[in-house]
Amino acid sequence: MIALIVNPFAGRGRARARAIVAERALRGVGNVRRYETEGAGDERRCARQAVADGARVVVVVGGDGSVHHAARGLLDTATAGASEIPLAVVAAGTGNDWVKSLQTPSHDVTAMAARIAAGVTRVVDVGEIDGVPFVNAAGLGFDVEVLERMQRVTRLRGTAAYVIAALRALLGYAGYAARWTRRDGQRSAPRHLLTVFANGGTFGSTFRIAPQAQLDDGLLDLVDITALSPRARPWVFFRAIRGTHLTHPSVTHERGSAWTVMSERPLVFEADGERYEARGATLDVNVRAGALRVIA
């Protein structure tokens, strides 16, 4: 059985239309059972239920948030090593960042159905921050500020709301205070504009935040931008769109498998664009190599 998980609100309703096309294509491959989410984050429950129902593959129709929660559900069912049931994605969100790095035909449902029929899979890494898995990236600082400002942009949605919120944060966000420490003892500066732990290469729909990142190398890319004046920020972010920001003097880039972030109070972070509050003033970040099985 092929499980089709649909977030009908993803991509401002695009997911519902994409799901109809996807279901038609997948019925040429096998029996399809549809699971429609009932609320925010419900993809996780749907994925667990699909595995319990005997699904041989889980197909998610939605954006980065839908993929995030569905992947968490599949990881919940993994007993050892990689998740046994592979994940496939039909992109229907605003950013679709992870699938850009995955390089599967997520926008071509016919090609995706053919990949599922062939049954070829691969395993990719999953990051983890404060115990929360993420498939693409997790961040502290500016990106969280943008998410929170988006909630206050009530007249717009999607990309337009993101752009307005990002511009306001670019000029008005003061940064956050913390130090991150790698397991080898290296410590960061005390104040930051943005810290990203990237498994995939793109971030925020637009930025090539970690152009060297690979999904299956057992490593995450840490990209940290120190607190800059509002006047100095646009040039760094413009360079990040092109992926040439890593050589800027305000940017720190390193690759590794584990870090610890320490602050005076619990921080708010995002994982694949989903907002979370830290459980304490110390955040552990690590990578689970080869933890998620996907359609290749």
mmCIF file of C-alpha atoms in Angstrom:
data_model
loop_
_atom_site.group_PDB
_atom_site.id
_atom_site.type_symbol
_atom_site.label_atom_id
_atom_site.label_comp_id
_atom_site.label_asym_id
_atom_site.label_seq_id
_atom_site.Cartn_x
_atom_site.Cartn_y
_atom_site.Cartn_z
ATOM 1 C CA MET A 1 0.000 0.000 0.000
ATOM 2 C CA ILE A 2 1.180 3.524 -0.852
ATOM 3 C CA ALA A 3 0.308 6.079 1.812
ATOM 4 C CA LEU A 4 -0.470 9.567 0.508
ATOM 5 C CA ILE A 5 -0.291 12.204 3.254
ATOM 6 C CA VAL A 6 -1.860 15.507 2.285
ATOM 7 C CA ASN A 7 -1.746 18.836 4.075
ATOM 8 C CA PRO A 8 -4.614 20.579 2.260
ATOM 9 C CA PHE A 9 -3.490 24.011 3.467
ATOM 10 C CA ALA A 10 0.141 23.775 2.325
ATOM 11 C CA GLY A 11 1.166 26.215 -0.383
ATOM 12 C CA ARG A 12 -2.050 28.222 0.102
ATOM 13 C CA GLY A 13 -4.134 25.238 -0.996
ATOM 14 C CA ARG A 14 -1.886 24.015 -3.816
ATOM 15 C CA ALA A 15 -1.384 20.721 -1.996
ATOM 16 C CA ARG A 16 -5.002 19.677 -2.419
ATOM 17 C CA ALA A 17 -4.829 20.084 -6.204
ATOM 18 C CA ARG A 18 -1.394 18.423 -6.373
ATOM 19 C CA ALA A 19 -2.719 15.502 -4.339
ATOM 20 C CA ILE A 20 -5.403 14.749 -6.916
ATOM 21 C CA VAL A 21 -2.802 14.522 -9.674
ATOM 22 C CA ALA A 22 -0.425 12.522 -7.474
ATOM 23 C CA GLU A 23 -3.073 10.017 -6.455
ATOM 24 C CA ARG A 24 -3.986 9.416 -10.087
ATOM 25 C CA ALA A 25 -0.345 8.743 -10.996
ATOM 26 C CA LEU A 26 0.303 6.537 -7.969
ATOM 27 C CA ARG A 27 -2.715 4.321 -8.649
ATOM 28 C CA GLY A 28 -0.791 3.067 -11.657
ATOM 29 C CA VAL A 29 1.824 1.740 -9.247
ATOM 30 C CA GLY A 30 -0.310 0.196 -6.511
ATOM 31 C CA ASN A 31 -3.095 0.619 -4.008
ATOM 32 C CA VAL A 32 -3.208 4.139 -2.555
ATOM 33 C CA ARG A 33 -4.580 5.135 0.827
ATOM 34 C CA ARG A 34 -5.012 8.837 1.518
ATOM 35 C CA TYR A 35 -4.336 10.436 4.902
ATOM 36 C CA GLU A 36 -5.415 14.065 5.225
ATOM 37 C CA THR A 37 -4.028 16.118 8.095
ATOM 38 C CA GLU A 38 -6.420 17.525 10.660
ATOM 39 C CA GLY A 39 -4.211 20.219 12.161
ATOM 40 C CA ALA A 40 -0.717 21.637 12.469
ATOM 41 C CA GLY A 41 1.937 18.928 12.710
ATOM 42 C CA ASP A 42 -0.563 16.119 12.127
ATOM 43 C CA GLU A 43 1.640 14.635 9.381
ATOM 44 C CA ARG A 44 3.624 12.963 12.152
ATOM 45 C CA ARG A 45 0.582 11.049 13.370
ATOM 46 C CA CYS A 46 -0.430 10.224 9.797
ATOM 47 C CA ALA A 47 3.002 8.770 9.028
ATOM 48 C CA ARG A 48 2.964 6.590 12.131
ATOM 49 C CA GLN A 49 -0.536 5.393 11.290
ATOM 50 C CA ALA A 50 0.471 4.651 7.696
ATOM 51 C CA VAL A 51 3.326 2.447 8.891
ATOM 52 C CA ALA A 52 0.971 0.648 11.281
ATOM 53 C CA ASP A 53 -1.448 0.132 8.376
ATOM 54 C CA GLY A 54 1.262 -1.611 6.349
ATOM 55 C CA ALA A 55 2.413 1.127 3.962
ATOM 56 C CA ARG A 56 5.438 0.237 1.837
ATOM 57 C CA VAL A 57 6.148 3.882 1.006
ATOM 58 C CA VAL A 58 4.935 7.201 2.424
ATOM 59 C CA VAL A 59 4.349 10.051 -0.030
ATOM 60 C CA VAL A 60 3.913 13.539 1.431
ATOM 61 C CA VAL A 61 2.153 16.292 -0.509
ATOM 62 C CA GLY A 62 3.108 19.609 1.050
ATOM 63 C CA GLY A 63 5.956 21.924 1.919
ATOM 64 C CA ASP A 64 8.937 21.849 4.246
ATOM 65 C CA GLY A 65 6.768 21.784 7.357
ATOM 66 C CA SER A 66 4.771 18.804 6.114
ATOM 67 C CA VAL A 67 7.969 16.941 5.249
ATOM 68 C CA HIS A 68 9.425 17.780 8.669
ATOM 69 C CA HIS A 69 6.518 16.282 10.582
ATOM 70 C CA ALA A 70 6.099 13.246 8.312
ATOM 71 C CA ALA A 71 9.809 12.460 8.637
ATOM 72 C CA ARG A 72 9.466 12.676 12.414
ATOM 73 C CA GLY A 73 6.669 10.131 12.227
ATOM 74 C CA LEU A 74 8.778 7.722 10.186
ATOM 75 C CA LEU A 75 11.723 8.185 12.542
ATOM 76 C CA ASP A 76 9.402 7.367 15.445
ATOM 77 C CA THR A 77 8.841 3.933 13.896
ATOM 78 C CA ALA A 78 12.514 3.147 13.241
ATOM 79 C CA THR A 79 13.833 0.474 15.589
ATOM 80 C CA ALA A 80 17.495 0.552 14.546
ATOM 81 C CA GLY A 81 19.458 2.254 11.809
ATOM 82 C CA ALA A 82 17.496 3.913 9.016
ATOM 83 C CA SER A 83 13.723 4.125 8.876
ATOM 84 C CA GLU A 84 12.418 1.046 7.093
ATOM 85 C CA ILE A 85 9.635 2.741 5.121
ATOM 86 C CA PRO A 86 10.916 5.214 2.493
ATOM 87 C CA LEU A 87 9.679 8.774 2.182
ATOM 88 C CA ALA A 88 8.809 10.496 -1.091
ATOM 89 C CA VAL A 89 7.739 14.117 -1.548
ATOM 90 C CA VAL A 90 5.381 15.851 -3.958
ATOM 91 C CA ALA A 91 6.373 19.487 -3.492
ATOM 92 C CA ALA A 92 3.454 21.817 -2.815
ATOM 93 C CA GLY A 93 4.813 24.347 -0.348
ATOM 94 C CA THR A 94 6.332 27.797 -0.530
ATOM 95 C CA GLY A 95 10.027 27.017 -0.088
ATOM 96 C CA ASN A 96 10.479 23.286 -0.715
ATOM 97 C CA ASP A 97 14.089 23.652 0.436
ATOM 98 C CA TRP A 98 14.884 20.049 1.334
ATOM 99 C CA VAL A 99 13.808 18.540 -1.983
ATOM 100 C CA LYS A 100 16.151 20.929 -3.799
ATOM 101 C CA SER A 101 19.050 19.165 -2.105
ATOM 102 C CA LEU A 102 17.439 15.735 -2.419
ATOM 103 C CA GLN A 103 17.314 16.157 -6.207
ATOM 104 C CA THR A 104 14.333 13.905 -6.812
ATOM 105 C CA PRO A 105 11.495 14.767 -9.227
ATOM 106 C CA SER A 106 9.251 16.186 -6.515
ATOM 107 C CA HIS A 107 7.497 18.503 -8.996
ATOM 108 C CA ASP A 108 6.877 15.706 -11.541
ATOM 109 C CA VAL A 109 4.405 13.209 -10.102
ATOM 110 C CA THR A 110 4.695 10.859 -13.088
ATOM 111 C CA ALA A 111 8.455 10.618 -12.671
ATOM 112 C CA MET A 112 8.053 10.205 -8.916
ATOM 113 C CA ALA A 113 5.583 7.360 -9.446
ATOM 114 C CA ALA A 114 8.109 5.659 -11.734
ATOM 115 C CA ARG A 115 10.790 5.963 -9.027
ATOM 116 C CA ILE A 116 8.433 4.414 -6.489
ATOM 117 C CA ALA A 117 7.624 1.579 -8.883
ATOM 118 C CA ALA A 118 11.352 0.928 -9.356
ATOM 119 C CA GLY A 119 11.752 0.707 -5.592
ATOM 120 C CA VAL A 120 15.215 2.262 -5.495
ATOM 121 C CA THR A 121 15.955 3.957 -2.179
ATOM 122 C CA ARG A 122 18.848 5.680 -0.424
ATOM 123 C CA VAL A 123 19.485 6.786 3.128
ATOM 124 C CA VAL A 124 20.131 10.403 4.106
ATOM 125 C CA ASP A 125 21.184 12.091 7.306
ATOM 126 C CA VAL A 126 18.917 13.776 9.813
ATOM 127 C CA GLY A 127 19.997 16.587 12.113
ATOM 128 C CA GLU A 128 18.772 16.896 15.661
ATOM 129 C CA ILE A 129 18.499 19.999 17.862
ATOM 130 C CA ASP A 130 17.343 19.739 21.470
ATOM 131 C CA GLY A 131 15.986 16.286 20.622
ATOM 132 C CA VAL A 132 13.966 17.546 17.630
ATOM 133 C CA PRO A 133 14.900 15.926 14.290
ATOM 134 C CA PHE A 134 15.209 18.080 11.178
ATOM 135 C CA VAL A 135 15.782 17.057 7.575
ATOM 136 C CA ASN A 136 16.969 20.331 6.046
ATOM 137 C CA ALA A 137 18.101 22.934 8.578
ATOM 138 C CA ALA A 138 17.640 24.305 12.067
ATOM 139 C CA GLY A 139 18.318 27.867 13.095
ATOM 140 C CA LEU A 140 18.564 30.406 15.874
ATOM 141 C CA GLY A 141 18.130 34.152 15.751
ATOM 142 C CA PHE A 142 17.117 35.942 12.572
ATOM 143 C CA ASP A 143 15.093 33.106 11.032
ATOM 144 C CA VAL A 144 13.063 32.671 14.221
ATOM 145 C CA GLU A 145 12.471 36.424 14.300
ATOM 146 C CA VAL A 146 11.162 36.248 10.729
ATOM 147 C CA LEU A 147 8.769 33.411 11.620
ATOM 148 C CA GLU A 148 7.406 35.392 14.548
ATOM 149 C CA ARG A 149 7.051 38.572 12.507
ATOM 150 C CA MET A 150 5.214 36.605 9.791
ATOM 151 C CA GLN A 151 2.478 35.888 12.313
ATOM 152 C CA ARG A 152 1.917 39.644 12.543
ATOM 153 C CA VAL A 153 1.679 40.113 8.762
ATOM 154 C CA THR A 154 -2.033 39.355 8.629
ATOM 155 C CA ARG A 155 -2.927 40.650 5.166
ATOM 156 C CA LEU A 156 -0.412 38.563 3.237
ATOM 157 C CA ARG A 157 0.603 34.919 3.115
ATOM 158 C CA GLY A 158 3.323 32.724 1.674
ATOM 159 C CA THR A 159 6.293 34.328 -0.046
ATOM 160 C CA ALA A 160 4.931 37.874 0.225
ATOM 161 C CA ALA A 161 4.503 37.584 3.994
ATOM 162 C CA TYR A 162 7.989 36.102 4.302
ATOM 163 C CA VAL A 163 9.586 38.939 2.322
ATOM 164 C CA ILE A 164 7.850 41.647 4.379
ATOM 165 C CA ALA A 165 8.760 39.941 7.659
ATOM 166 C CA ALA A 166 12.368 39.403 6.545
ATOM 167 C CA LEU A 167 12.815 43.049 5.547
ATOM 168 C CA ARG A 168 11.444 44.256 8.867
ATOM 169 C CA ALA A 169 13.680 41.843 10.779
ATOM 170 C CA LEU A 170 16.673 42.862 8.686
ATOM 171 C CA LEU A 171 16.304 46.431 9.918
ATOM 172 C CA GLY A 172 14.906 45.896 13.393
ATOM 173 C CA TYR A 173 16.249 42.646 14.873
ATOM 174 C CA ALA A 174 18.987 43.125 17.503
ATOM 175 C CA GLY A 175 20.398 39.584 17.424
ATOM 176 C CA TYR A 176 20.663 37.049 20.236
ATOM 177 C CA ALA A 177 23.213 36.209 22.918
ATOM 178 C CA ALA A 178 24.699 32.718 23.217
ATOM 179 C CA ARG A 179 27.873 30.762 22.680
ATOM 180 C CA TRP A 180 28.097 27.565 20.708
ATOM 181 C CA THR A 181 30.802 25.080 21.515
ATOM 182 C CA ARG A 182 31.904 22.204 19.375
ATOM 183 C CA ARG A 183 32.852 18.963 21.054
ATOM 184 C CA ASP A 184 36.543 19.731 20.380
ATOM 185 C CA GLY A 185 36.223 22.799 22.623
ATOM 186 C CA GLN A 186 36.118 25.616 20.043
ATOM 187 C CA ARG A 187 33.852 28.480 21.181
ATOM 188 C CA SER A 188 31.991 31.169 19.257
ATOM 189 C CA ALA A 189 31.570 34.908 19.659
ATOM 190 C CA PRO A 190 28.965 35.909 22.287
ATOM 191 C CA ARG A 191 26.393 37.622 20.043
ATOM 192 C CA HIS A 192 24.863 36.510 16.758
ATOM 193 C CA LEU A 193 22.470 37.613 14.062
ATOM 194 C CA LEU A 194 21.841 34.119 12.702
ATOM 195 C CA THR A 195 23.101 30.608 13.387
ATOM 196 C CA VAL A 196 22.108 27.799 11.029
ATOM 197 C CA PHE A 197 22.844 24.095 11.303
ATOM 198 C CA ALA A 198 22.336 22.899 7.742
ATOM 199 C CA ASN A 199 21.864 19.401 6.412
ATOM 200 C CA GLY A 200 20.658 20.682 3.020
ATOM 201 C CA GLY A 201 22.077 23.537 0.995
ATOM 202 C CA THR A 202 19.171 25.991 0.672
ATOM 203 C CA PHE A 203 17.316 27.835 3.393
ATOM 204 C CA GLY A 204 14.437 30.277 3.594
ATOM 205 C CA SER A 205 13.430 29.466 0.002
ATOM 206 C CA THR A 206 15.997 31.933 -1.368
ATOM 207 C CA PHE A 207 19.344 31.548 0.377
ATOM 208 C CA ARG A 208 22.125 29.134 -0.558
ATOM 209 C CA ILE A 209 23.115 29.150 3.077
ATOM 210 C CA ALA A 210 25.400 26.094 2.936
ATOM 211 C CA PRO A 211 26.433 25.491 -0.686
ATOM 212 C CA GLN A 212 28.806 22.676 0.287
ATOM 213 C CA ALA A 213 26.251 20.728 2.331
ATOM 214 C CA GLN A 214 25.414 17.151 1.414
ATOM 215 C CA LEU A 215 22.549 15.082 2.749
ATOM 216 C CA ASP A 216 24.504 11.861 3.145
ATOM 217 C CA ASP A 217 27.995 12.783 4.380
ATOM 218 C CA GLY A 218 27.352 12.319 8.101
ATOM 219 C CA LEU A 219 27.988 16.023 8.748
ATOM 220 C CA LEU A 220 26.114 19.276 9.273
ATOM 221 C CA ASP A 221 27.278 22.694 8.103
ATOM 222 C CA LEU A 222 27.259 25.389 10.762
ATOM 223 C CA VAL A 223 26.881 28.883 9.302
ATOM 224 C CA ASP A 224 27.003 31.701 11.840
ATOM 225 C CA ILE A 225 26.622 35.430 11.162
ATOM 226 C CA THR A 226 27.725 37.660 14.009
ATOM 227 C CA ALA A 227 25.572 40.572 15.105
ATOM 228 C CA LEU A 228 25.941 43.312 12.473
ATOM 229 C CA SER A 229 24.552 46.810 12.240
ATOM 230 C CA PRO A 230 21.376 47.049 10.133
ATOM 231 C CA ARG A 231 23.296 48.964 7.460
ATOM 232 C CA ALA A 232 25.836 46.142 7.056
ATOM 233 C CA ARG A 233 23.323 43.301 6.854
ATOM 234 C CA PRO A 234 21.854 43.604 3.326
ATOM 235 C CA TRP A 235 25.173 42.920 1.584
ATOM 236 C CA VAL A 236 25.776 39.727 3.584
ATOM 237 C CA PHE A 237 22.273 38.460 2.861
ATOM 238 C CA PHE A 238 22.565 39.363 -0.813
ATOM 239 C CA ARG A 239 25.737 37.292 -0.977
ATOM 240 C CA ALA A 240 23.904 34.433 0.774
ATOM 241 C CA ILE A 241 21.388 34.335 -2.080
ATOM 242 C CA ARG A 242 24.285 33.552 -4.422
ATOM 243 C CA GLY A 243 26.078 31.313 -1.928
ATOM 244 C CA THR A 244 29.187 33.528 -1.789
ATOM 245 C CA HIS A 245 28.792 34.720 1.804
ATOM 246 C CA LEU A 246 31.029 32.149 3.498
ATOM 247 C CA THR A 247 34.154 34.256 2.933
ATOM 248 C CA HIS A 248 32.649 37.394 4.501
ATOM 249 C CA PRO A 249 34.499 38.363 7.722
ATOM 250 C CA SER A 250 31.274 38.321 9.759
ATOM 251 C CA VAL A 251 30.494 34.726 8.742
ATOM 252 C CA THR A 252 31.813 31.594 10.429
ATOM 253 C CA HIS A 253 31.470 28.299 8.585
ATOM 254 C CA GLU A 254 32.498 24.878 9.802
ATOM 255 C CA ARG A 255 31.435 21.296 9.278
ATOM 256 C CA GLY A 256 30.940 18.825 12.070
ATOM 257 C CA SER A 257 28.643 16.336 13.735
ATOM 258 C CA ALA A 258 27.975 17.839 17.178
ATOM 259 C CA TRP A 259 27.781 21.234 18.899
ATOM 260 C CA THR A 260 26.478 22.653 22.164
ATOM 261 C CA VAL A 261 24.769 26.061 22.310
ATOM 262 C CA MET A 262 24.748 27.767 25.715
ATOM 263 C CA SER A 263 22.690 30.799 26.684
ATOM 264 C CA GLU A 264 21.478 32.484 29.848
ATOM 265 C CA ARG A 265 17.878 31.480 29.184
ATOM 266 C CA PRO A 266 16.087 28.950 26.975
ATOM 267 C CA LEU A 267 16.116 30.014 23.332
ATOM 268 C CA VAL A 268 13.502 29.701 20.624
ATOM 269 C CA PHE A 269 14.675 27.790 17.553
ATOM 270 C CA GLU A 270 13.246 26.625 14.270
ATOM 271 C CA ALA A 271 13.612 23.223 12.662
ATOM 272 C CA ASP A 272 12.648 23.020 8.978
ATOM 273 C CA GLY A 273 10.723 26.257 9.474
ATOM 274 C CA GLU A 274 8.742 24.967 12.462
ATOM 275 C CA ARG A 275 9.014 26.947 15.713
ATOM 276 C CA TYR A 276 10.103 25.258 18.956
ATOM 277 C CA GLU A 277 11.026 26.441 22.446
ATOM 278 C CA ALA A 278 14.164 24.926 23.963
ATOM 279 C CA ARG A 279 13.799 22.765 27.054
ATOM 280 C CA GLY A 280 16.666 24.517 28.834
ATOM 281 C CA ALA A 281 19.504 26.992 28.466
ATOM 282 C CA THR A 282 21.747 24.395 26.796
ATOM 283 C CA LEU A 283 20.997 23.106 23.293
ATOM 284 C CA ASP A 284 22.717 20.024 21.912
ATOM 285 C CA VAL A 285 22.929 19.722 18.126
ATOM 286 C CA ASN A 286 24.030 16.538 16.396
ATOM 287 C CA VAL A 287 23.578 14.471 13.266
ATOM 288 C CA ARG A 288 21.980 11.041 12.900
ATOM 289 C CA ALA A 289 23.868 9.651 9.930
ATOM 290 C CA GLY A 290 21.794 7.646 7.444
ATOM 291 C CA ALA A 291 18.683 7.773 9.629
ATOM 292 C CA LEU A 292 16.018 8.415 6.968
ATOM 293 C CA ARG A 293 15.240 6.232 3.969
ATOM 294 C CA VAL A 294 13.964 8.068 0.890
ATOM 295 C CA ILE A 295 12.973 7.258 -2.677
ATOM 296 C CA ALA A 296 16.086 7.813 -4.798
#
